[in-house]
mmCIF file of C-alpha atoms in Angstrom:
data_model
loop_
_atom_site.group_PDB
_atom_site.id
_atom_site.type_symbol
_atom_site.label_atom_id
_atom_site.label_comp_id
_atom_site.label_asym_id
_atom_site.label_seq_id
_atom_site.Cartn_x
_atom_site.Cartn_y
_atom_site.Cartn_z
ATOM 1 C CA MET A 183 0.486 6.293 9.541
ATOM 2 C CA ALA A 184 -3.194 6.641 8.651
ATOM 3 C CA LYS A 185 -2.854 10.438 8.673
ATOM 4 C CA LEU A 186 0.111 10.198 6.315
ATOM 5 C CA ASP A 187 -1.908 7.915 4.026
ATOM 6 C CA LYS A 188 -4.703 10.487 3.996
ATOM 7 C CA CYS A 189 -2.313 13.342 3.115
ATOM 8 C CA THR A 190 -0.151 11.432 0.632
ATOM 9 C CA PRO A 191 -2.161 12.266 -2.539
ATOM 10 C CA LYS A 192 -2.032 15.991 -1.744
ATOM 11 C CA LEU A 193 1.664 15.779 -0.860
ATOM 12 C CA MET A 194 2.377 14.033 -4.149
ATOM 13 C CA ASP A 195 0.422 16.670 -6.113
ATOM 14 C CA LEU A 196 2.250 19.452 -4.300
ATOM 15 C CA ALA A 197 5.650 17.865 -4.906
ATOM 16 C CA SER A 198 4.807 17.250 -8.576
ATOM 17 C CA SER A 199 4.185 20.966 -9.072
ATOM 18 C CA ARG A 200 7.859 21.708 -8.384
ATOM 19 C CA GLY A 201 9.945 22.496 -11.457
ATOM 20 C CA GLY A 202 13.620 22.683 -12.277
ATOM 21 C CA ALA A 203 16.275 20.408 -10.844
ATOM 22 C CA LYS A 204 14.192 19.599 -7.771
ATOM 23 C CA GLY A 205 11.289 18.668 -10.016
ATOM 24 C CA GLU A 206 13.519 16.213 -11.848
ATOM 25 C CA ILE A 207 14.666 14.646 -8.571
ATOM 26 C CA ILE A 208 11.057 14.370 -7.403
ATOM 27 C CA GLY A 209 10.121 12.784 -10.744
ATOM 28 C CA ARG A 210 12.901 10.213 -10.318
ATOM 29 C CA ILE A 211 11.668 9.418 -6.811
ATOM 30 C CA LYS A 212 8.064 9.069 -8.013
ATOM 31 C CA ASP A 213 9.183 6.723 -10.800
ATOM 32 C CA MET A 214 10.015 4.206 -8.069
ATOM 33 C CA LEU A 215 6.259 3.706 -7.637
ATOM 34 C CA LEU A 216 6.208 2.006 -11.033
ATOM 35 C CA GLU A 217 8.216 -0.876 -9.555
ATOM 36 C CA ASN A 218 6.053 -1.385 -6.474
ATOM 37 C CA ASN A 219 2.718 0.244 -5.679
ATOM 38 C CA ALA A 220 2.303 -0.910 -2.050
ATOM 39 C CA VAL A 221 1.084 1.484 0.658
ATOM 40 C CA GLU A 222 4.448 1.393 2.421
ATOM 41 C CA VAL A 223 6.152 2.469 -0.788
ATOM 42 C CA TRP A 224 3.697 5.355 -1.245
ATOM 43 C CA ARG A 225 4.522 6.530 2.270
ATOM 44 C CA GLU A 226 8.240 6.331 1.682
ATOM 45 C CA VAL A 227 8.049 8.105 -1.675
ATOM 46 C CA ALA A 228 5.892 10.867 -0.165
ATOM 47 C CA ILE A 229 8.458 11.452 2.588
ATOM 48 C CA HIS A 230 11.382 11.483 0.143
ATOM 49 C CA CYS A 231 9.500 13.913 -2.141
ATOM 50 C CA LEU A 232 8.687 16.172 0.798
ATOM 51 C CA VAL A 233 12.340 16.346 1.837
ATOM 52 C CA VAL A 234 13.349 17.405 -1.685
ATOM 53 C CA TYR A 235 10.374 19.776 -2.056
ATOM 54 C CA LEU A 236 11.375 21.594 1.139
ATOM 55 C CA GLY A 237 14.825 22.173 -0.314
ATOM 56 C CA GLU A 238 16.759 19.755 1.826
ATOM 57 C CA LYS A 239 19.090 16.979 0.764
ATOM 58 C CA GLU A 240 17.972 13.380 1.098
ATOM 59 C CA GLU A 241 21.465 12.390 2.198
ATOM 60 C CA ASP A 242 21.172 14.666 5.258
ATOM 61 C CA LEU A 243 18.375 12.472 6.624
ATOM 62 C CA PHE A 244 18.938 9.114 4.908
ATOM 63 C CA LYS A 245 22.145 7.137 4.499
ATOM 64 C CA GLU A 246 22.196 4.012 2.390
ATOM 65 C CA PHE A 247 24.110 0.882 3.371
ATOM 66 C CA ALA A 248 24.395 -2.443 1.574
ATOM 67 C CA ASN A 249 24.553 -4.473 4.813
ATOM 68 C CA THR A 250 24.844 -4.156 8.597
ATOM 69 C CA GLN A 251 28.641 -4.425 8.518
ATOM 70 C CA GLU A 252 28.804 -1.128 6.620
ATOM 71 C CA ILE A 253 26.699 0.519 9.334
ATOM 72 C CA GLU A 254 29.103 -0.650 12.037
ATOM 73 C CA ALA A 255 32.063 0.842 10.170
ATOM 74 C CA ASP A 256 30.320 4.216 9.751
ATOM 75 C CA LEU A 257 28.339 4.348 13.004
ATOM 76 C CA GLU A 258 30.573 6.729 14.975
ATOM 77 C CA LYS A 259 30.423 9.384 12.236
ATOM 78 C CA GLN A 260 26.630 9.648 12.260
ATOM 79 C CA VAL A 261 24.990 12.254 14.464
ATOM 80 C CA MET A 262 21.364 11.772 13.432
ATOM 81 C CA LYS A 263 20.388 9.619 10.453
ATOM 82 C CA ILE A 264 18.017 7.022 9.195
ATOM 83 C CA ALA A 265 20.185 4.211 7.883
ATOM 84 C CA ILE A 266 18.610 2.309 5.012
ATOM 85 C CA ILE A 267 19.876 -1.219 4.641
ATOM 86 C CA GLY A 268 19.371 -2.137 1.021
ATOM 87 C CA ASP A 269 19.266 -0.186 -2.220
ATOM 88 C CA LEU A 270 17.584 3.242 -2.099
ATOM 89 C CA SER A 271 17.051 3.206 -5.868
ATOM 90 C CA THR A 272 14.631 0.286 -5.625
ATOM 91 C CA MET A 273 11.436 0.009 -3.643
ATOM 92 C CA GLU A 274 11.460 -3.698 -2.895
ATOM 93 C CA LEU A 275 9.894 -3.933 0.562
ATOM 94 C CA ASN A 276 11.394 -7.269 1.508
ATOM 95 C CA HIS A 277 14.784 -5.852 0.618
ATOM 96 C CA LYS A 278 14.978 -2.630 2.696
ATOM 97 C CA THR A 279 14.814 -1.827 6.380
ATOM 98 C CA GLY A 280 15.510 1.311 8.349
ATOM 99 C CA THR A 281 17.547 1.948 11.466
ATOM 100 C CA ILE A 282 17.513 5.169 13.477
ATOM 101 C CA ILE A 283 20.972 6.349 14.507
ATOM 102 C CA VAL A 284 21.432 9.109 17.096
ATOM 103 C CA GLU A 285 24.885 10.181 18.300
ATOM 104 C CA GLY A 286 26.497 7.041 16.853
ATOM 105 C CA ILE A 287 24.073 4.655 18.585
ATOM 106 C CA ARG A 288 21.449 2.544 16.863
ATOM 107 C CA ILE A 289 18.189 3.414 18.608
ATOM 108 C CA LEU A 290 15.571 1.447 16.662
ATOM 109 C CA ILE A 291 16.375 -1.310 14.189
ATOM 110 C CA GLY A 292 14.536 -3.096 11.376
ATOM 111 C CA MET A 293 11.526 -0.889 10.619
ATOM 112 C CA ASP A 294 10.136 0.495 7.393
ATOM 113 C CA ILE A 295 11.419 3.921 6.365
ATOM 114 C CA SER A 296 8.201 5.880 6.968
ATOM 115 C CA ARG A 297 7.964 4.609 10.556
ATOM 116 C CA CYS A 298 11.609 5.527 11.097
ATOM 117 C CA CYS A 299 10.860 9.111 10.050
ATOM 118 C CA ALA A 300 7.888 9.378 12.390
ATOM 119 C CA LEU A 301 9.718 7.794 15.312
ATOM 120 C CA LEU A 302 12.834 9.919 14.767
ATOM 121 C CA THR A 303 10.706 13.022 15.253
ATOM 122 C CA GLY A 304 9.340 11.525 18.482
ATOM 123 C CA ILE A 305 12.828 10.603 19.701
ATOM 124 C CA ILE A 306 14.080 14.135 19.056
ATOM 125 C CA TYR A 307 11.152 15.534 21.035
ATOM 126 C CA ALA A 308 11.276 12.992 23.880
ATOM 127 C CA LEU A 309 15.024 13.333 24.423
ATOM 128 C CA ASN A 310 14.870 17.125 23.964
ATOM 129 C CA LEU A 311 17.533 16.997 21.249
ATOM 130 C CA SER A 312 18.340 19.832 18.876
ATOM 131 C CA TYR A 313 17.121 19.337 15.342
ATOM 132 C CA PRO A 314 19.959 19.042 12.829
ATOM 133 C CA LYS A 315 20.484 22.399 11.103
ATOM 134 C CA GLU A 316 20.471 20.735 7.686
ATOM 135 C CA LEU A 317 16.977 19.380 8.389
ATOM 136 C CA LYS A 318 15.338 22.450 9.854
ATOM 137 C CA TYR A 319 12.204 22.008 7.715
ATOM 138 C CA THR A 320 11.923 18.210 7.622
ATOM 139 C CA CYS A 321 12.346 17.184 11.271
#
């Protein structure tokens, strides 16, 4: 995570240079930093901005759930996702956790979103899985 922290200012500058509809989405994501300026939030915002900057959809990597019961109901449909338990539109750290889902199975539960992204990449590599086509640039 220290490497991500080191690169975050440059990633944020790069993402901010984007114009058009993607620039507006990135601006909305960056506005979440006004609510909470913690390091974990910076990491999460940088990852979300990078996904949008690379032209991919956030919903292809992240799926938002209000509680764990919603995850159970939708678990079988998910091939490879990071499930966010809580509200994606807020950055309250005590309010959100991430769960990695692969092939309908919860692999890792209860981590922050930036760690989920890093560990998902490691899981894909370690299990020799194919990267999702929708996320060819992000994963």
